PDB file of C-alpha atoms in Angstrom:
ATOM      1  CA  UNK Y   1      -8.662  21.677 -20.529  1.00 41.00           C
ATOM      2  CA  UNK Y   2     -10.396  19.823 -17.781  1.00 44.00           C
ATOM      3  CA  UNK Y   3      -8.238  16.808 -18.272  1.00 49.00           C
ATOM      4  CA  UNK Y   4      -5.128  19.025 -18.124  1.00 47.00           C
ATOM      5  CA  UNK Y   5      -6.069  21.163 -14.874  1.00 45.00           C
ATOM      6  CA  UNK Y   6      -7.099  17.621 -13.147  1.00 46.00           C
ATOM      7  CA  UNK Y   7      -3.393  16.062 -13.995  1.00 45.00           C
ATOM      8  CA  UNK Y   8      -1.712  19.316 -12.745  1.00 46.00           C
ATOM      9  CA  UNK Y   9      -3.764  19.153  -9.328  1.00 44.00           C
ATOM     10  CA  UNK Y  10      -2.854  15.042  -9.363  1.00 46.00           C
ATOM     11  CA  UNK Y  11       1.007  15.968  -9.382  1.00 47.00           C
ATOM     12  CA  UNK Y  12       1.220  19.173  -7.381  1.00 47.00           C
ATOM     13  CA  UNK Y  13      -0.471  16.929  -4.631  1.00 45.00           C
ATOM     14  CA  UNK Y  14       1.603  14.459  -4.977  1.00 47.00           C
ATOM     15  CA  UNK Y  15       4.443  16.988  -4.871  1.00 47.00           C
ATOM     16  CA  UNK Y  16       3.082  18.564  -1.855  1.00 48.00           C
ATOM     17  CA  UNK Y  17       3.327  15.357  -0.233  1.00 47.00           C
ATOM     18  CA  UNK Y  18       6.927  14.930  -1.018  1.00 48.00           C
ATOM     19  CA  UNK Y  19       7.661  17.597   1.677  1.00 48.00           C
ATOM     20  CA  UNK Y  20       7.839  15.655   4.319  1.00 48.00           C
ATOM     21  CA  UNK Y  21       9.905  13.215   2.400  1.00 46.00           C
ATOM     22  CA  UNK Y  22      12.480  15.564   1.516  1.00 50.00           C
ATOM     23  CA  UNK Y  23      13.102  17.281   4.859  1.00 48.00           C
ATOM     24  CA  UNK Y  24      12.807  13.487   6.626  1.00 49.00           C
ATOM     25  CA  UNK Y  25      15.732  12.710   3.599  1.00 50.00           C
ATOM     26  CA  UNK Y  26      17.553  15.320   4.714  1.00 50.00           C
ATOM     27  CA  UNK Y  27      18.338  13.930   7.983  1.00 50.00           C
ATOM     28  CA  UNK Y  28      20.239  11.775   6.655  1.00 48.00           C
ATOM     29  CA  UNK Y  29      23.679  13.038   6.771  1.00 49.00           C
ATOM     30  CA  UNK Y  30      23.222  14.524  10.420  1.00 48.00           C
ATOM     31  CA  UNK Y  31      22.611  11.175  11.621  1.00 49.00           C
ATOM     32  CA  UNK Y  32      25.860   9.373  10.926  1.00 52.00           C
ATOM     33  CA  UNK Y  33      27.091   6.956  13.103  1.00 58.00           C
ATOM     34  CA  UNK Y  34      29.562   3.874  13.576  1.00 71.00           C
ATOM     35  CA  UNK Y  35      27.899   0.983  14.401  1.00 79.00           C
ATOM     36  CA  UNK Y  36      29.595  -1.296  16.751  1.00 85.00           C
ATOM     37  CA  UNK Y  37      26.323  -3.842  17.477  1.00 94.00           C
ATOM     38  CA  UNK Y  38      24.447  -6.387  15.575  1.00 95.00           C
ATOM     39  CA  UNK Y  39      21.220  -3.681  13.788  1.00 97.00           C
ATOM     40  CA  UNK Y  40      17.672  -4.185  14.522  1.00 98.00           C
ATOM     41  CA  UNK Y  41      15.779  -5.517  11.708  1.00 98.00           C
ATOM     42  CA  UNK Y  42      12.527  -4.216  11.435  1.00 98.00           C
ATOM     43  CA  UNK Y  43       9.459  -6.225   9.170  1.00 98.00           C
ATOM     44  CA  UNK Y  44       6.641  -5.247   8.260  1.00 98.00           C
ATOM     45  CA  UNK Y  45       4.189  -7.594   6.493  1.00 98.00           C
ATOM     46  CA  UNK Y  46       1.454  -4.927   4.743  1.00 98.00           C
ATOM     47  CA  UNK Y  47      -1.238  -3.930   2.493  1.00 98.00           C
ATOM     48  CA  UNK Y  48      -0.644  -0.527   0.120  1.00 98.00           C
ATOM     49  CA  UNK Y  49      -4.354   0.809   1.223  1.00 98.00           C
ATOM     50  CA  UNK Y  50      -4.835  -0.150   4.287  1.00 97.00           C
ATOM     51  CA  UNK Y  51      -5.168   3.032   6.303  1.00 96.00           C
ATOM     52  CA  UNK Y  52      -3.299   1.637   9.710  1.00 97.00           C
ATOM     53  CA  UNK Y  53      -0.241  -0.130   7.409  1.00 97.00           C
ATOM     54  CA  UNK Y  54      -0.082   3.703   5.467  1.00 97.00           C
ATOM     55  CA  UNK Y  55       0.157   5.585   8.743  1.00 96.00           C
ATOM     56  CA  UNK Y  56       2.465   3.273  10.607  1.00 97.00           C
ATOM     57  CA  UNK Y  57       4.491   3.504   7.260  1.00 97.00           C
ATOM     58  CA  UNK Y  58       4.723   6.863   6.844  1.00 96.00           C
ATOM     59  CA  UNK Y  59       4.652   8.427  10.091  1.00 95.00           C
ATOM     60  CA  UNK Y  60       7.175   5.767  11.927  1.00 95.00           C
ATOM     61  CA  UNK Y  61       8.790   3.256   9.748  1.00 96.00           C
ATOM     62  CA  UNK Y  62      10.493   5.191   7.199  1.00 92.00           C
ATOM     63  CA  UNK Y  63      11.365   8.468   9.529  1.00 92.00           C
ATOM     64  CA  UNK Y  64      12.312   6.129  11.686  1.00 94.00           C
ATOM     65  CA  UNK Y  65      14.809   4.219   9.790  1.00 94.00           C
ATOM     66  CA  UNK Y  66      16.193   7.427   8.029  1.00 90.00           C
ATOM     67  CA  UNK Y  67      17.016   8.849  11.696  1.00 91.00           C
ATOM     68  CA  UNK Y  68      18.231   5.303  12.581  1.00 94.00           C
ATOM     69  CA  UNK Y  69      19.883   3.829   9.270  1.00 92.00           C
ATOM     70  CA  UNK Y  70      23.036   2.811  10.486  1.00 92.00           C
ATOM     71  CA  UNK Y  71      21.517   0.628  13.494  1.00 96.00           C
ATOM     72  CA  UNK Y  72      18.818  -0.404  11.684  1.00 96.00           C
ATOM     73  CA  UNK Y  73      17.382  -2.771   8.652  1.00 96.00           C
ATOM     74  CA  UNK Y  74      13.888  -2.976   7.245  1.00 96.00           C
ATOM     75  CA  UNK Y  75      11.983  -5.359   4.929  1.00 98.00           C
ATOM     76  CA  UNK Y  76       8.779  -4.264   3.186  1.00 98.00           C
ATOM     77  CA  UNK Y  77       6.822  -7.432   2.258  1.00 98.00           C
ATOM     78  CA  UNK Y  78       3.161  -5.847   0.009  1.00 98.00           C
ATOM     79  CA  UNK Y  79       0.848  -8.816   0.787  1.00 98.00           C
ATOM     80  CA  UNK Y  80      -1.360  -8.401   3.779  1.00 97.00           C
ATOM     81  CA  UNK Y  81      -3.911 -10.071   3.994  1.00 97.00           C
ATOM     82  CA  UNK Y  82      -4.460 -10.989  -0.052  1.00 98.00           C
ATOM     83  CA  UNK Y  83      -5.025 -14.523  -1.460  1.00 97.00           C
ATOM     84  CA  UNK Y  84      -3.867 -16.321  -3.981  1.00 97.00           C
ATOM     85  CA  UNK Y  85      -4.707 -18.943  -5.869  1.00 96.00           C
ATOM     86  CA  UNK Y  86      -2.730 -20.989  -8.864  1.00 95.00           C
ATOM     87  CA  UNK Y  87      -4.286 -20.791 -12.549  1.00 92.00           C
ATOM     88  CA  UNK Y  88      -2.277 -22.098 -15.453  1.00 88.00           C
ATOM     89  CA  UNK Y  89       0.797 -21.733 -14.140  1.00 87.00           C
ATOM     90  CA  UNK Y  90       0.185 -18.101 -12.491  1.00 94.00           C
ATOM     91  CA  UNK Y  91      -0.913 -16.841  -9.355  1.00 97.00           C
ATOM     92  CA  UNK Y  92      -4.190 -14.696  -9.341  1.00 97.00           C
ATOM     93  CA  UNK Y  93      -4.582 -12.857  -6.085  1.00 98.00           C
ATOM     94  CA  UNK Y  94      -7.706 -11.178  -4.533  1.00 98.00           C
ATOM     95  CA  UNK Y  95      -6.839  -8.217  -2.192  1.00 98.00           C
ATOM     96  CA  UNK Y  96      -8.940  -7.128   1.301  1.00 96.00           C
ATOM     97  CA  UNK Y  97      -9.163  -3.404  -0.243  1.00 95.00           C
ATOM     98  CA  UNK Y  98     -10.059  -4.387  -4.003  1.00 97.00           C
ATOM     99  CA  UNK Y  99      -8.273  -4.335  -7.154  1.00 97.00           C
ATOM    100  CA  UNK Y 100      -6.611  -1.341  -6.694  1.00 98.00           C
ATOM    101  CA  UNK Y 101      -4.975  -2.553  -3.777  1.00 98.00           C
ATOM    102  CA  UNK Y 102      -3.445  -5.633  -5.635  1.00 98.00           C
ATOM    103  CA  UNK Y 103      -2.566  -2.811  -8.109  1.00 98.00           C
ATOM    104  CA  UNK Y 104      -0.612  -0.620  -5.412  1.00 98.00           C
ATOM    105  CA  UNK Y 105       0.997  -4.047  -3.681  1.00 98.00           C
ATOM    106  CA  UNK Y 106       2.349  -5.096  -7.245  1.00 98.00           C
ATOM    107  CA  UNK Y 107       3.830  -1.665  -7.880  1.00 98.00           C
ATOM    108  CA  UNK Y 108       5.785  -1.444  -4.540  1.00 98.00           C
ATOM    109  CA  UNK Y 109       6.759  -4.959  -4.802  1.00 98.00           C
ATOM    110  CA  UNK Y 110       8.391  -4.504  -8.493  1.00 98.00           C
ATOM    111  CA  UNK Y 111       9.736  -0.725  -7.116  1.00 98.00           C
ATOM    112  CA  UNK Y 112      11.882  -3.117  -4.140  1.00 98.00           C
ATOM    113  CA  UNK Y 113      12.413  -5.440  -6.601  1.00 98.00           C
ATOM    114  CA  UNK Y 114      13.538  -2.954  -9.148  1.00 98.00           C
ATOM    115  CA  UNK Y 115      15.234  -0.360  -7.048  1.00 98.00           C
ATOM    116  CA  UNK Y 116      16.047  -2.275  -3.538  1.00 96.00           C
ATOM    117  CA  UNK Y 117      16.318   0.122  -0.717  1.00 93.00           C
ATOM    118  CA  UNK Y 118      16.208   3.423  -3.177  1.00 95.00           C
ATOM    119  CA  UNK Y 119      12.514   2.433  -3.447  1.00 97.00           C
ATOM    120  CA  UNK Y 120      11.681   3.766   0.081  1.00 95.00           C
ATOM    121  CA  UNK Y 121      11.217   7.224  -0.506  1.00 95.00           C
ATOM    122  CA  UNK Y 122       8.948   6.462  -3.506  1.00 97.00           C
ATOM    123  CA  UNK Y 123       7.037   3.924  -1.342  1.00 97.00           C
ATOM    124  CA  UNK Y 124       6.737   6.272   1.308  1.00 96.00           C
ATOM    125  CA  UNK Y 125       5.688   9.232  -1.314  1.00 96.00           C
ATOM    126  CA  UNK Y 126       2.955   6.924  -2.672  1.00 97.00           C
ATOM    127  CA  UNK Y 127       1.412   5.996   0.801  1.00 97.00           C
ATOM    128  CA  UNK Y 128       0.988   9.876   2.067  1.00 95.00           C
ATOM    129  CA  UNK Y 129      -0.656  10.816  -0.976  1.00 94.00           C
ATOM    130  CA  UNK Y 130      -3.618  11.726  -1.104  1.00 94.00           C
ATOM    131  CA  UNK Y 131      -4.361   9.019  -3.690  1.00 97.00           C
ATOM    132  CA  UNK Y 132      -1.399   5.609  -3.504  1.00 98.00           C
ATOM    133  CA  UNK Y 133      -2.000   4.607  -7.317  1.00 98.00           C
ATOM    134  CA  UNK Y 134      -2.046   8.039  -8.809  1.00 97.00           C
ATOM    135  CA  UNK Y 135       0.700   9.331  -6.850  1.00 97.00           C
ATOM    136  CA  UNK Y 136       3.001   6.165  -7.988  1.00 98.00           C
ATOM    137  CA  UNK Y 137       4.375   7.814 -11.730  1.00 98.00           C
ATOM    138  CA  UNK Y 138       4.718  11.022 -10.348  1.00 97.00           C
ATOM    139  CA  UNK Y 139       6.812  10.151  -6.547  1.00 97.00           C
ATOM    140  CA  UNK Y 140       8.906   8.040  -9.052  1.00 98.00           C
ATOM    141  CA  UNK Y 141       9.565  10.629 -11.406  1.00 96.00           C
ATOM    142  CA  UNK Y 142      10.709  12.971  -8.703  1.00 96.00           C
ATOM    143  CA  UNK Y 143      13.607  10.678  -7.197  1.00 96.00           C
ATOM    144  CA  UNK Y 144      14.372   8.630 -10.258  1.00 97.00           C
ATOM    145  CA  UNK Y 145      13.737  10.603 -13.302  1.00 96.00           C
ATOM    146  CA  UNK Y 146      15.740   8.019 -15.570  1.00 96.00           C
ATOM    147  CA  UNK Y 147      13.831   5.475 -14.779  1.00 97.00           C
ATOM    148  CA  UNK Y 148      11.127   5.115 -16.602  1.00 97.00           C
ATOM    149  CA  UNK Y 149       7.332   4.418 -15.231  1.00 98.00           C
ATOM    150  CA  UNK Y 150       7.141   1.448 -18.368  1.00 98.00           C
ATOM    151  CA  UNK Y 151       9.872  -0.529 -17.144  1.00 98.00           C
ATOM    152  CA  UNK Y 152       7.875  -0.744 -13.696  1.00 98.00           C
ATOM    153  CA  UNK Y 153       4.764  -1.467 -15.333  1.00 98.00           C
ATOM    154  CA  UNK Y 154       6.262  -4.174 -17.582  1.00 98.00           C
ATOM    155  CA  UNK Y 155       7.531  -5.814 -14.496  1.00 98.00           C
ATOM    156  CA  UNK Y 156       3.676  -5.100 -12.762  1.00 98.00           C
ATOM    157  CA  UNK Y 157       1.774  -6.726 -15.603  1.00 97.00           C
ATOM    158  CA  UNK Y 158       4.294  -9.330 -16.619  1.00 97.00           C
ATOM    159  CA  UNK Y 159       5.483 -12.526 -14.837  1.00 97.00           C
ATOM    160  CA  UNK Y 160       8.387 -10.987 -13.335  1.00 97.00           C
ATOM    161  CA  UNK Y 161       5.568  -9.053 -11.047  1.00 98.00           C
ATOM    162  CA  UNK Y 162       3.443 -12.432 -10.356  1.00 98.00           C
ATOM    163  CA  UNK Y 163       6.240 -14.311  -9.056  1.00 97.00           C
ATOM    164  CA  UNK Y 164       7.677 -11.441  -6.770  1.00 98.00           C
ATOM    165  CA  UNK Y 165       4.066 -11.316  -5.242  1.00 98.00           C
ATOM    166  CA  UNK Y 166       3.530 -15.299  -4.990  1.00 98.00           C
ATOM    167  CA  UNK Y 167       7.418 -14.719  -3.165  1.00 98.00           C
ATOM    168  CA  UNK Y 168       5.436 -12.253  -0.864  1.00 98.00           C
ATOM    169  CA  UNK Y 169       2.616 -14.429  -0.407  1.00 98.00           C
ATOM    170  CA  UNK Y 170       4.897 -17.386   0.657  1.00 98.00           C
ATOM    171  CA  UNK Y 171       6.793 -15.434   3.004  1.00 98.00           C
ATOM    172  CA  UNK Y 172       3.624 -13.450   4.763  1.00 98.00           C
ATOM    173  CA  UNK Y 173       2.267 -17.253   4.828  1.00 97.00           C
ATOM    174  CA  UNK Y 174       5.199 -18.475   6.588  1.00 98.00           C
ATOM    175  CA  UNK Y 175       5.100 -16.082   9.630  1.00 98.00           C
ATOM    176  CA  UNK Y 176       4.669 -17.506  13.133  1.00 97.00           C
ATOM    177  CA  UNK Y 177       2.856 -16.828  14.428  1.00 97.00           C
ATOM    178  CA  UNK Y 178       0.660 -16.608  11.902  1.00 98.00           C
ATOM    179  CA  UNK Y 179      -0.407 -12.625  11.176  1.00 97.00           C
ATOM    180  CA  UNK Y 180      -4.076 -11.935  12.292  1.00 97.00           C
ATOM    181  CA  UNK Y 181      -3.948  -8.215  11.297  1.00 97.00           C
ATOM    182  CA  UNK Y 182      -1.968  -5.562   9.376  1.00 98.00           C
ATOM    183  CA  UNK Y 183       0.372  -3.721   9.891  1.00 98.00           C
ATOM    184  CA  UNK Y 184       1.972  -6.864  11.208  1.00 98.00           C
ATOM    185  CA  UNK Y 185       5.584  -6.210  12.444  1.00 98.00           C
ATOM    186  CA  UNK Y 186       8.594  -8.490  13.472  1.00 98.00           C
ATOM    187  CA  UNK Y 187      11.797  -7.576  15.062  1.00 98.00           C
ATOM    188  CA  UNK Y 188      14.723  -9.258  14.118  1.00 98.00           C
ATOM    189  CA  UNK Y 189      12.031 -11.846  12.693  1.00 97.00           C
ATOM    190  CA  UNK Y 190      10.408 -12.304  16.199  1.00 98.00           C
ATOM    191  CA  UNK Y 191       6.501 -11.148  16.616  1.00 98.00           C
ATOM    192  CA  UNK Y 192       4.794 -10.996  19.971  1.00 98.00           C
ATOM    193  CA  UNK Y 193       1.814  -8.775  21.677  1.00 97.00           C
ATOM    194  CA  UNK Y 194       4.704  -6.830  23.203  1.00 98.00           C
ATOM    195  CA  UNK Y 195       7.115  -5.688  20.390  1.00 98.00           C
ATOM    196  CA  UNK Y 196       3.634  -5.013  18.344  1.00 98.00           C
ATOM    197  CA  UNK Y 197       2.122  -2.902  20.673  1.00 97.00           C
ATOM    198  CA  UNK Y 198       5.955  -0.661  21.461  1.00 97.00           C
ATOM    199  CA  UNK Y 199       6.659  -0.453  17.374  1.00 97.00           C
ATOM    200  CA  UNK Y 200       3.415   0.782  17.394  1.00 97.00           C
ATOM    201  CA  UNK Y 201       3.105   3.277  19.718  1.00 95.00           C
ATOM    202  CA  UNK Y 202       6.922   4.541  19.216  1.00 95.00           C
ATOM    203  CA  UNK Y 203       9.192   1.949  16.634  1.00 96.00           C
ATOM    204  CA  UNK Y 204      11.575   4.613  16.988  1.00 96.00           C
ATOM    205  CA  UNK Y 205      11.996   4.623  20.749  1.00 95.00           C
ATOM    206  CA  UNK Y 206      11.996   0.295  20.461  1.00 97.00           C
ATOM    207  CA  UNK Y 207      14.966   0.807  17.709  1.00 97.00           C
ATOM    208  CA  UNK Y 208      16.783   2.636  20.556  1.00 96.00           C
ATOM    209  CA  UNK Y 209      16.054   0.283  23.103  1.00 96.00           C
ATOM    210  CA  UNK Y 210      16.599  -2.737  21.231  1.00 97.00           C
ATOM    211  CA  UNK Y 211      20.177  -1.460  19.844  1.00 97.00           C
ATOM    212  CA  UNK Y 212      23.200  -3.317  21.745  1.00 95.00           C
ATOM    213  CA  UNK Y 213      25.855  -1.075  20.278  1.00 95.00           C
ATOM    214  CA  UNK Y 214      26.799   1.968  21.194  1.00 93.00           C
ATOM    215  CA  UNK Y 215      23.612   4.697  20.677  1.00 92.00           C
ATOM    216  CA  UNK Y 216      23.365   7.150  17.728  1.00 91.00           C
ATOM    217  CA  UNK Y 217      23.153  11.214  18.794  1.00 89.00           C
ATOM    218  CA  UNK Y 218      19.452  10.521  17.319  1.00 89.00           C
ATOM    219  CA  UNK Y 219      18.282   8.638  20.387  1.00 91.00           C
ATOM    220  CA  UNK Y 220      18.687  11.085  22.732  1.00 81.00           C
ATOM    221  CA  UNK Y 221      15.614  13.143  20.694  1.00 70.00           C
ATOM    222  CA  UNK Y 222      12.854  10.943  20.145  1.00 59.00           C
ATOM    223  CA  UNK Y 223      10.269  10.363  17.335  1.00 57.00           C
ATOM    224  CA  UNK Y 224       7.030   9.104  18.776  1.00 51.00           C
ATOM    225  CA  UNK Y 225       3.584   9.011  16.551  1.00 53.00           C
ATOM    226  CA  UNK Y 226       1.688   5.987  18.190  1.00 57.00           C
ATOM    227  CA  UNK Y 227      -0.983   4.348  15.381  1.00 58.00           C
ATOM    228  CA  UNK Y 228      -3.085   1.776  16.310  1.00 64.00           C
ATOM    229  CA  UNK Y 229      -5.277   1.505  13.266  1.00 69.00           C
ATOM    230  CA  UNK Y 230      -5.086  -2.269  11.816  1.00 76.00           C
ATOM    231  CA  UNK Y 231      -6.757  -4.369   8.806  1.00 79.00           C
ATOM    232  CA  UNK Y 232      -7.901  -7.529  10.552  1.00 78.00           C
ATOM    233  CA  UNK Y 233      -6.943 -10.440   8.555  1.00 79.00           C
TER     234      UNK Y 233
END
């Protein structure tokens, strides 16, 4: 009985936090525009528990971007500040926040692989729980029913998995300047002090004020959470 009550209190908090999700999804279709302008591409080069990467994630990225979809592109890249190193053939990586954060990287990473940009909401469900890894089967469950949690564990556990996250690892290796911290963000692949410290204090407002086209209704109402929490690399 214990074991059942604790599972029901696992998914009716991960549940809960789909509320925000669902009224943020919502905004969707009220925020439809033409695009006439080159969108702003938004990256952001993170780690699944680090507590600054989960708040910028949840509280700006994602609203952001479903206010802002039709100006604006983003890339998720679950890496951080990890390591890897080669054994055998596969890559074995050691994560700032501990297994479990290797765990929650490899799951997002094979959810984008797996479902492209349909995997946001499920990310985004995942990082405002109250607990990432045990909020993964049941956020997935809620927006993709038919797909089931084995197929993304196969890919988690397998090499399909391994060489997505050497992919990230290459790529978060790559920036330049190289990342010191995390969240680390680039803007139409460009990072400096400056387009850090606005997508941080309001990515929404930059979005607007980046955006050569003509503006979306949106702008005119402003989203602005600032975080300034980071994982130092």
């Amino acid at each position: 009985i214990n074991r059942k009550l604790q599972l029901l209190i696992i998914n009716l908090l991960a549940v809960m936090s789909l509320c925000n999700c669902l009224v943020l999804e919502q905004c969707m279709k009220f925020n439809v525009t033409k695009p006439n302008a080159a969108p702003v591409n938004v990256s952001l080069y993170y780690e699944s528990l680090c507590p600054g990467c989960r708040q910028f994630l949840v509280f700006q990225l994602v609203p952001t971007f479903i206010m802002l979809q039709d100006i604006m592109g983003i890339d998720l890249v679950p890496y951080g500040n990890a390591q890897e190193k080669e054994d055998q053939g596969k890559y074995i990586f050691t994560c700032q926040h501990g297994e479990d954060e290797c765990l929650g990287n490899m799951i997002e990473t094979c959810l984008l692989s797996m479902l492209g940009i349909n995997a946001f909401p499920v990310i985004l469900c995942m990082e405002s729980g109250v607990d990432v890894l045990k909020a993964a089967q049941p956020c997935l469950g809620v927006y993709f029913p038919d797909t089931k949690w084995d197929s993304v564990m196969n890919c988690v556990k397998g090499d399909e998995g391994n060489k997505l996250m050497h992919q990230n690892a290459v790529k978060t290796n790559a920036l330049k300047p190289p990342h010191e911290y995390v969240p680390w963000i680039t803007v139409n692949g460009e990072h400096t002090d400056a387009l850090q410290d606005k997508a941080m204090d309001s990515l929404f407002n930059l979005v607007c004020s980046l955006y050569k086209g003509d503006k979306p209704p949106a702008c005119g109402q402003g989203l602005k959470k600032k975080t300034n929490s980071y994982c130092m690399n």
